[in-house]
mmCIF file of C-alpha atoms in Angstrom:
data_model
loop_
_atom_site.group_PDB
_atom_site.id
_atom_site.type_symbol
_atom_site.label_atom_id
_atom_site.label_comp_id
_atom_site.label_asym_id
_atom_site.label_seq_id
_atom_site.Cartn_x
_atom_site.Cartn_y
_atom_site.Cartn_z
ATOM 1 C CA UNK A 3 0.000 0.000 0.000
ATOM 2 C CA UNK A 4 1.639 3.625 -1.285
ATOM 3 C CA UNK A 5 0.302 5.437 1.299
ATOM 4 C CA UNK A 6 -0.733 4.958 4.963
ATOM 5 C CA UNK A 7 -4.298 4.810 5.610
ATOM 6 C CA UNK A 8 -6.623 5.523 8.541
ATOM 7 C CA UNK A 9 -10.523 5.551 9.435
ATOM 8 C CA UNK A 10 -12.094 8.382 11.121
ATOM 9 C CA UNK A 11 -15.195 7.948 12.551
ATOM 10 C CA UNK A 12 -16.267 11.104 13.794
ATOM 11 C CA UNK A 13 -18.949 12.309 16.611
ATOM 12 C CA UNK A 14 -20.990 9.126 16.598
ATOM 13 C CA UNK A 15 -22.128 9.929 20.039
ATOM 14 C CA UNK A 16 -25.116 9.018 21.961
ATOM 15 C CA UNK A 17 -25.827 12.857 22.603
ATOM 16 C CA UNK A 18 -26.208 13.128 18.943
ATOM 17 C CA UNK A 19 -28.622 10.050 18.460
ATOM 18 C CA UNK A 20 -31.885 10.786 20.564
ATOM 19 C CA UNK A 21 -35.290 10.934 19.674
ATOM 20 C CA UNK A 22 -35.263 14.509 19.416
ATOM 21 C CA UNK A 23 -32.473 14.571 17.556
ATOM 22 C CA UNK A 24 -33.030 11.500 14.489
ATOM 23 C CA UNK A 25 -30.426 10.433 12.248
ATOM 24 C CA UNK A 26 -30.828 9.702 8.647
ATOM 25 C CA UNK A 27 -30.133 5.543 8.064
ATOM 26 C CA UNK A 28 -28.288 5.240 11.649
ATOM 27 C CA UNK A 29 -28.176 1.132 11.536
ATOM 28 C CA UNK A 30 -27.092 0.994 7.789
ATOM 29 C CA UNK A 31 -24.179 4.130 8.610
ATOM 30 C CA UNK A 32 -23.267 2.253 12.080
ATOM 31 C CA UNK A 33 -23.477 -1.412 10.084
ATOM 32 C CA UNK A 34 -20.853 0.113 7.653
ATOM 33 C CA UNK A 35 -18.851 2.006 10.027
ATOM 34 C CA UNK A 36 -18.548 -1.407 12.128
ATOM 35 C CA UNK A 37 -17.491 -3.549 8.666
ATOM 36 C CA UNK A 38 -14.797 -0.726 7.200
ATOM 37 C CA UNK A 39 -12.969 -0.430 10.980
ATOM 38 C CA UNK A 40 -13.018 -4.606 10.737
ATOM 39 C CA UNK A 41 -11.328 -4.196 7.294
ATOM 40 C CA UNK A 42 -9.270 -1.584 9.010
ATOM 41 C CA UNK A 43 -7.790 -3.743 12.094
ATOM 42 C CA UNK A 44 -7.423 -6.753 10.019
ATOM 43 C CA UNK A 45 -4.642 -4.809 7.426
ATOM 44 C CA UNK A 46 -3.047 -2.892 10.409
ATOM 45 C CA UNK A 47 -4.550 0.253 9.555
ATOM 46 C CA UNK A 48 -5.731 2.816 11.979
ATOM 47 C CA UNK A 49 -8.959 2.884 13.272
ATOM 48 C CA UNK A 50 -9.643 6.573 15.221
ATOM 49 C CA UNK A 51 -12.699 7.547 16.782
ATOM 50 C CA UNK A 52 -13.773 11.657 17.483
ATOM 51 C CA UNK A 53 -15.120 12.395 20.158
ATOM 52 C CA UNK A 54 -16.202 15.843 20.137
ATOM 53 C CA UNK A 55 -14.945 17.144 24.371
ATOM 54 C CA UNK A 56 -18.186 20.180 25.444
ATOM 55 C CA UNK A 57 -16.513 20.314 29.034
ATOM 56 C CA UNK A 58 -17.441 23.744 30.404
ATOM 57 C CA UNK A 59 -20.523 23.728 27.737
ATOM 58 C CA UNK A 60 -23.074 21.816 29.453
ATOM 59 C CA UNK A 61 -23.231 20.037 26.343
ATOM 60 C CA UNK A 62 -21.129 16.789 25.247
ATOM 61 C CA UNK A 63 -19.666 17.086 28.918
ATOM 62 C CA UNK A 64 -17.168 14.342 29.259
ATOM 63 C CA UNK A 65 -17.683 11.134 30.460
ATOM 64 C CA UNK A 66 -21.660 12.228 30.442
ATOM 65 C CA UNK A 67 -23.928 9.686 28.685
ATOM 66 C CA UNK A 68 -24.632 12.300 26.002
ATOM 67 C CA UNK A 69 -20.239 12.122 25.073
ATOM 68 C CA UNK A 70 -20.217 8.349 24.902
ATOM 69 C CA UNK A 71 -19.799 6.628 21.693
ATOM 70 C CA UNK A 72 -22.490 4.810 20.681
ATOM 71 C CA UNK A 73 -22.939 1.166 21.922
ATOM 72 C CA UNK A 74 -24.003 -0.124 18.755
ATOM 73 C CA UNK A 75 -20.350 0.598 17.430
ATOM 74 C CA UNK A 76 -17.654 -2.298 17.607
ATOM 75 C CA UNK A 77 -14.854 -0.676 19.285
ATOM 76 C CA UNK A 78 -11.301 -2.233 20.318
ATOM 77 C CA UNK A 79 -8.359 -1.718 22.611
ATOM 78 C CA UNK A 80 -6.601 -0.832 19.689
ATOM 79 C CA UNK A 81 -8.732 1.682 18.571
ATOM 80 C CA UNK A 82 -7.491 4.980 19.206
ATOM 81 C CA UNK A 83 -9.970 8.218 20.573
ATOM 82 C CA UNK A 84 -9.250 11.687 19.919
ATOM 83 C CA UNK A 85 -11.034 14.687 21.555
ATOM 84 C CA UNK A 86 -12.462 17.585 19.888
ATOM 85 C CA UNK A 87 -13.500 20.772 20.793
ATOM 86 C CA UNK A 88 -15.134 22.276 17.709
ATOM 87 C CA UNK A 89 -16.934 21.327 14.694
ATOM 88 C CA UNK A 90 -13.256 21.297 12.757
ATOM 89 C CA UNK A 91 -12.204 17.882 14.264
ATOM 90 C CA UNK A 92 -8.516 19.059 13.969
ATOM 91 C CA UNK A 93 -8.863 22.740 15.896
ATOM 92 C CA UNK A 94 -6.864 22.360 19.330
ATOM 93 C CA UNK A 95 -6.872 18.761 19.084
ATOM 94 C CA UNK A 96 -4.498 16.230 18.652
ATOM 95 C CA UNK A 97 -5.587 14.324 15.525
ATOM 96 C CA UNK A 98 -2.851 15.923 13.509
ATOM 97 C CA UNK A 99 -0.211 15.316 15.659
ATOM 98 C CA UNK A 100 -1.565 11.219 16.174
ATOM 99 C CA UNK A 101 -1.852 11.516 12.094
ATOM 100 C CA UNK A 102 1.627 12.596 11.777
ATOM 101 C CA UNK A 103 3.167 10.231 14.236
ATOM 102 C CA UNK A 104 1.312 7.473 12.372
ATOM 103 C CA UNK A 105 2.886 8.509 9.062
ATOM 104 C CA UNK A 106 -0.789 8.527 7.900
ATOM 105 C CA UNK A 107 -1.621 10.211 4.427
ATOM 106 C CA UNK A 108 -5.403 9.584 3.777
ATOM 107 C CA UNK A 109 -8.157 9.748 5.535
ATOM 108 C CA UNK A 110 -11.392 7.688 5.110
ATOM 109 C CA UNK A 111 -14.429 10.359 6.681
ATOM 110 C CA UNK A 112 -17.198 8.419 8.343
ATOM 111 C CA UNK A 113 -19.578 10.224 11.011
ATOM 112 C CA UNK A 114 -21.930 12.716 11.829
ATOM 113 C CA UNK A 115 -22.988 15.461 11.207
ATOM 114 C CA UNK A 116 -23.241 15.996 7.462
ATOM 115 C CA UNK A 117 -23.275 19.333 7.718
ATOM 116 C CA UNK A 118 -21.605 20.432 10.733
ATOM 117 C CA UNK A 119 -18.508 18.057 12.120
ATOM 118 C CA UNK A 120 -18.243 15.925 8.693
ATOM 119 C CA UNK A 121 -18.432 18.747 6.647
ATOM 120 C CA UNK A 122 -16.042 21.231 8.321
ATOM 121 C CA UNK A 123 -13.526 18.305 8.918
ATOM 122 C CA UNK A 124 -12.917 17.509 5.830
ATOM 123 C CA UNK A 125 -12.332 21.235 4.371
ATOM 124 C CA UNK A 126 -9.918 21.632 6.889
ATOM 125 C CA UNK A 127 -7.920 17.777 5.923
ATOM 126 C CA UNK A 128 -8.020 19.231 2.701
ATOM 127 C CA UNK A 129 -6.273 22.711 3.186
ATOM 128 C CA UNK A 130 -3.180 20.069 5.615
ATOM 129 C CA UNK A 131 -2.953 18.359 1.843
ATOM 130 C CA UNK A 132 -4.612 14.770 3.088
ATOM 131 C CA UNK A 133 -5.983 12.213 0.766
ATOM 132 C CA UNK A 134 -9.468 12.032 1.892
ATOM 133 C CA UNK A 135 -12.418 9.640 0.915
ATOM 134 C CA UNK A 136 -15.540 9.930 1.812
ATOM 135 C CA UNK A 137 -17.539 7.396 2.363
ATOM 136 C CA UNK A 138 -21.045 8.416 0.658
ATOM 137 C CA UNK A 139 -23.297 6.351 2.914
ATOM 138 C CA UNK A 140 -21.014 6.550 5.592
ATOM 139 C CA UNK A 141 -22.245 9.520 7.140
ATOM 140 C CA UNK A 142 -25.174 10.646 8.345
ATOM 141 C CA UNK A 143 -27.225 13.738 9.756
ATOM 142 C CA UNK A 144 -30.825 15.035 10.936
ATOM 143 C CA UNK A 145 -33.554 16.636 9.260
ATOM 144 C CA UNK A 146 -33.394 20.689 8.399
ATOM 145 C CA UNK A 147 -35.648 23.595 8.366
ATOM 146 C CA UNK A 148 -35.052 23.893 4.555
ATOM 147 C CA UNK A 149 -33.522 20.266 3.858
ATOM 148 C CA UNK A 150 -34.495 16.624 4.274
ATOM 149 C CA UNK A 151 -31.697 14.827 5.540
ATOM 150 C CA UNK A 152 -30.850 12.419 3.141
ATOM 151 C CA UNK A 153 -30.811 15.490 0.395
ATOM 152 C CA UNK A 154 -28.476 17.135 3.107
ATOM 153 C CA UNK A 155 -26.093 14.238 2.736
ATOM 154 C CA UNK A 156 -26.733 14.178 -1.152
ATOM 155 C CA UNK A 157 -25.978 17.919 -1.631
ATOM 156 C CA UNK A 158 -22.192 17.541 0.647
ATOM 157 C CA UNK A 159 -21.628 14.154 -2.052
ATOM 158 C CA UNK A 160 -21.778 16.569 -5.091
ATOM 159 C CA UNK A 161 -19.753 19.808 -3.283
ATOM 160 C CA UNK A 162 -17.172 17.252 -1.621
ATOM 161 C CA UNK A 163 -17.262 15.490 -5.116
ATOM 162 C CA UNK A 164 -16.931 18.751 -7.008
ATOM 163 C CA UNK A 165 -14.575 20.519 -4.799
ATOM 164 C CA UNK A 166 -10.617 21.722 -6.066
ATOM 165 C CA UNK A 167 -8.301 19.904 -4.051
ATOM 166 C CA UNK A 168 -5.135 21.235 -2.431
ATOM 167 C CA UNK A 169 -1.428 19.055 -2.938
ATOM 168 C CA UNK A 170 -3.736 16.845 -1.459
ATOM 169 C CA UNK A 171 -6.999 15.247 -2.804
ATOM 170 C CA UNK A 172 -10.934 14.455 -2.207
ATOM 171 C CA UNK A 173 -12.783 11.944 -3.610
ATOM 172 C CA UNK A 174 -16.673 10.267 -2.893
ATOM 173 C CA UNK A 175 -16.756 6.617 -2.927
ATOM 174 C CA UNK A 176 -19.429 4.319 -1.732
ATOM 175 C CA UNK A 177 -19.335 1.669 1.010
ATOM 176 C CA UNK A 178 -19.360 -0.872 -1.400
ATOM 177 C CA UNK A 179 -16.633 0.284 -3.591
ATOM 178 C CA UNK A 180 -14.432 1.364 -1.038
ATOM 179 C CA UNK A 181 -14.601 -2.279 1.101
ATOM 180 C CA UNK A 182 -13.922 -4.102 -1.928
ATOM 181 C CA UNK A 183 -10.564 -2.072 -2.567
ATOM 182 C CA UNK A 184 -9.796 -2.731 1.267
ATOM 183 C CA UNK A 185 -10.687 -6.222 0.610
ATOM 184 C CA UNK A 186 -8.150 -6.369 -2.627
ATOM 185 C CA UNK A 187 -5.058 -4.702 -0.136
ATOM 186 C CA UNK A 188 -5.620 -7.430 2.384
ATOM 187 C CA UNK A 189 -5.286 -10.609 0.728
#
């Protein structure tokens, strides 16, 4: 493999799955999440989860209910768990620093939301040159004023799809596409 992979799974949170707060296709984005991290561990590639840290905010407090991961996610002692303090996944965290010390060049996006944490995450990979797929139906978010969600999650496919890339580059790929690659690399 040219260059060093790693899965982030971002903000997948039980604060951010309630019934007030509904997720476009949570089992089918969990179910994939769960399979690509599998694929992950089994080739030695990283598997990182964001957390996103609202200590002081009364929101996303740590070690709240609301901050932990959801259950429904398959998680290992190997896994490693950054904190975040903003929607940008890499402001005042250490994700680039674990990223560097890795060696890791691209970045598979999984998580929610969309529009908020997925979105702003991935501009800012893009302007530290990564490599960054996105995994189409590997993110997820809730339902707008103006938006349904699933056209939410369409509309970010085509900008992320259609955006100009930095040294580094951005590309959409589907669940199905991108395991079967993954599944090529490990045999």
């Amino acid at each position: 493999m040219k260059n060093k992979k790693a899965l982030l799974i971002i903000d997948m949170q039980k604060g951010s799955f309630t019934e007030e707060t509904p997720r476009f296709d949570t089992d089918g984005v969990i179910k994939r999440i769960n399979q690509l991290a599998d694929v992950f561990r089994k080739i030695g590639l990283p598997v990182i989860y964001i957390q996103h840290d609202g200590t002081g905010t009364g929101a996303f407090e740590k070690n709240t209910w609301e901050w932990e991961l959801l259950e429904s996610l398959e998680i290992t002692t190997s896994d490693i768990f950054i904190n975040k303090y903003a929607n940008d996944v890499f402001y005042n965290s250490k994700l680039q620093s674990k990223l560097q010390s890795l060696d890791v060049t691209d970045l598979l996006v999984t998580g929610c939301a969309t529009d908020f944490c997925v979105e702003s995450t991935i501009q800012s990979a893009l302007t530290k040159d990564y490599h960054i797929t996105v995994v189409s139906d590997g993110h997820t978010t809730g339902e707008r004023p103006h938006l349904s969600a699933e056209k939410v999650i369409t509309h970010y496919n085509w900008v992320w799809q259609n955006m100009i890339p930095t040294n580094g580059s951005i590309t959409v790929n589907s669940f199905e596409n991108i395991i079967q690659d993954l599944e090529l690399v490990s045999y």
